[in-house]
Short mmCIF file of C-alpha atoms in Angstrom, two decimals:
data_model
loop_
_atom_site.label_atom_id
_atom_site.label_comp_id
_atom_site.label_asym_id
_atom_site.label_seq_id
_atom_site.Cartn_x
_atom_site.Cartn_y
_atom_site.Cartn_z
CA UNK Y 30 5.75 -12.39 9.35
CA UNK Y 31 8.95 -10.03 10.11
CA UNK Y 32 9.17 -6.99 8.47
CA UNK Y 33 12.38 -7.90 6.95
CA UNK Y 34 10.60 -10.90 5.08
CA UNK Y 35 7.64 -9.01 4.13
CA UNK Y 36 9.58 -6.53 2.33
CA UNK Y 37 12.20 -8.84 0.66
CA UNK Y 38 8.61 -10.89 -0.32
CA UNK Y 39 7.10 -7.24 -2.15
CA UNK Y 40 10.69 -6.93 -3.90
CA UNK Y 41 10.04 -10.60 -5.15
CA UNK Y 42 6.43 -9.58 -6.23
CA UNK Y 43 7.88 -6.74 -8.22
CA UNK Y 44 10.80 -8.35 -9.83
CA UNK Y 45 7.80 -11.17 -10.69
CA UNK Y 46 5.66 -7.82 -12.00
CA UNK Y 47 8.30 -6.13 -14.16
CA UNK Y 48 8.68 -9.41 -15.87
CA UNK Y 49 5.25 -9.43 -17.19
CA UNK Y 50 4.69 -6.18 -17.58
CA UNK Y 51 6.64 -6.31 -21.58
CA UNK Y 52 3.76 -8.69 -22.27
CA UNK Y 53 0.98 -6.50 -20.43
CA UNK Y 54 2.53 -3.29 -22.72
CA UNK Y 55 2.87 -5.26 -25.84
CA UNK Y 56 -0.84 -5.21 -25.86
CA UNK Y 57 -1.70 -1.70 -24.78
CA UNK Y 58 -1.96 -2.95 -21.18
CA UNK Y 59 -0.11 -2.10 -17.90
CA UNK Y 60 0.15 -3.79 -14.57
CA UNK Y 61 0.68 -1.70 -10.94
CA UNK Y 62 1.39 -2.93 -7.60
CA UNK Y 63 -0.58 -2.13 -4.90
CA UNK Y 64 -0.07 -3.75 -1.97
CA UNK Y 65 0.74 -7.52 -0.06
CA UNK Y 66 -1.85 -8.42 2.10
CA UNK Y 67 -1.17 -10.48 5.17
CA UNK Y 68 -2.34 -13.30 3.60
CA UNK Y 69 -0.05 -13.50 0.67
CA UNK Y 70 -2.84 -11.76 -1.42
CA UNK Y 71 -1.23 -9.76 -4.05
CA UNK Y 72 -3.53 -6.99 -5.02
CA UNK Y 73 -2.88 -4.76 -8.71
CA UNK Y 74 -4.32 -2.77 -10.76
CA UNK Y 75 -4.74 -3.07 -14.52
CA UNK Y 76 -3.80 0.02 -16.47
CA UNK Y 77 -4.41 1.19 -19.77
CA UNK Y 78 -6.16 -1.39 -22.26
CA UNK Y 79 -5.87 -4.11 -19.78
CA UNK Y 80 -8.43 -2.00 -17.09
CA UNK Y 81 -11.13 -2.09 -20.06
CA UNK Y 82 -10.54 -5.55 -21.58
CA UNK Y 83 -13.03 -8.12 -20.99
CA UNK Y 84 -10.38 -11.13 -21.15
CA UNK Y 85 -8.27 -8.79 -18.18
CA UNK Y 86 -9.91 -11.24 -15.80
CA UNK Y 87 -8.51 -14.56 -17.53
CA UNK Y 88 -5.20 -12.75 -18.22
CA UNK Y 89 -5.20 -11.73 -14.35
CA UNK Y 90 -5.73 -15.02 -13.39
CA UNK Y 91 -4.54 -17.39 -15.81
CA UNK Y 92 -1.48 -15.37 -17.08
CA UNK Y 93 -0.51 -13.25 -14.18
CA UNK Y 94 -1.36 -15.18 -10.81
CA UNK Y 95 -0.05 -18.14 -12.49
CA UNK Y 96 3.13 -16.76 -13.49
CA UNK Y 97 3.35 -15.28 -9.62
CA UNK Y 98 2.33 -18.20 -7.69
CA UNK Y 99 4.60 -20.44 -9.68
CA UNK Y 100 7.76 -18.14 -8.85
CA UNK Y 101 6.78 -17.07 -5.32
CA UNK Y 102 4.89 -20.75 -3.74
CA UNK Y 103 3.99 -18.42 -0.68
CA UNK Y 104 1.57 -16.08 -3.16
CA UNK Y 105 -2.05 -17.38 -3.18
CA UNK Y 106 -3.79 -15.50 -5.16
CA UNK Y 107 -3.36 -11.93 -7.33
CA UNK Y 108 -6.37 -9.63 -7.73
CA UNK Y 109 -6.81 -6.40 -8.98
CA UNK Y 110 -8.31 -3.76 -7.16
CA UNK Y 111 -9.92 -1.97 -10.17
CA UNK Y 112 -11.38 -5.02 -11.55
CA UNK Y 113 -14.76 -5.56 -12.70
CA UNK Y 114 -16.24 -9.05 -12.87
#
């Protein structure tokens, strides 16, 4: 993928981010980018309550991931780096 797309694709990711984060904060949570892998792999990590919380996982995947892949169709999947299954 060009550069050029790649980085307007991370902008998209973090416009998608900042949107959830309210929610994330709401609940004594935070959410951090971390990098776009080159396969369209978001990778995150939880912050605050959200690093400790054993729902984080389901939130990741159900609230988050969802909420990514349905905005950017070229996402497939959003993990977090610090998370602990």
């Amino acid at each position: 993928m060009a550069e050029q797309n790649r980085e307007e694709l991370v902008n998209r990711v973090l416009k998608v981010i900042e949107q959830i984060r309210p929610f994330l904060v709401a609940d004594g949570g935070d959410i951090e980018f971390v990098h776009l892998t080159e396969e369209n792999e978001v990778q995150v990590e939880l912050k605050g309550a959200c690093a400790s919380c054993s729902m984080s996982i389901m939130t990741l995947k159900q609230g988050v991931e969802q909420a990514m892949v349905k905005a950017i169709p070229e996402i497939i999947a959003v993990n977090a780096v610090n998370a602990q299954y």
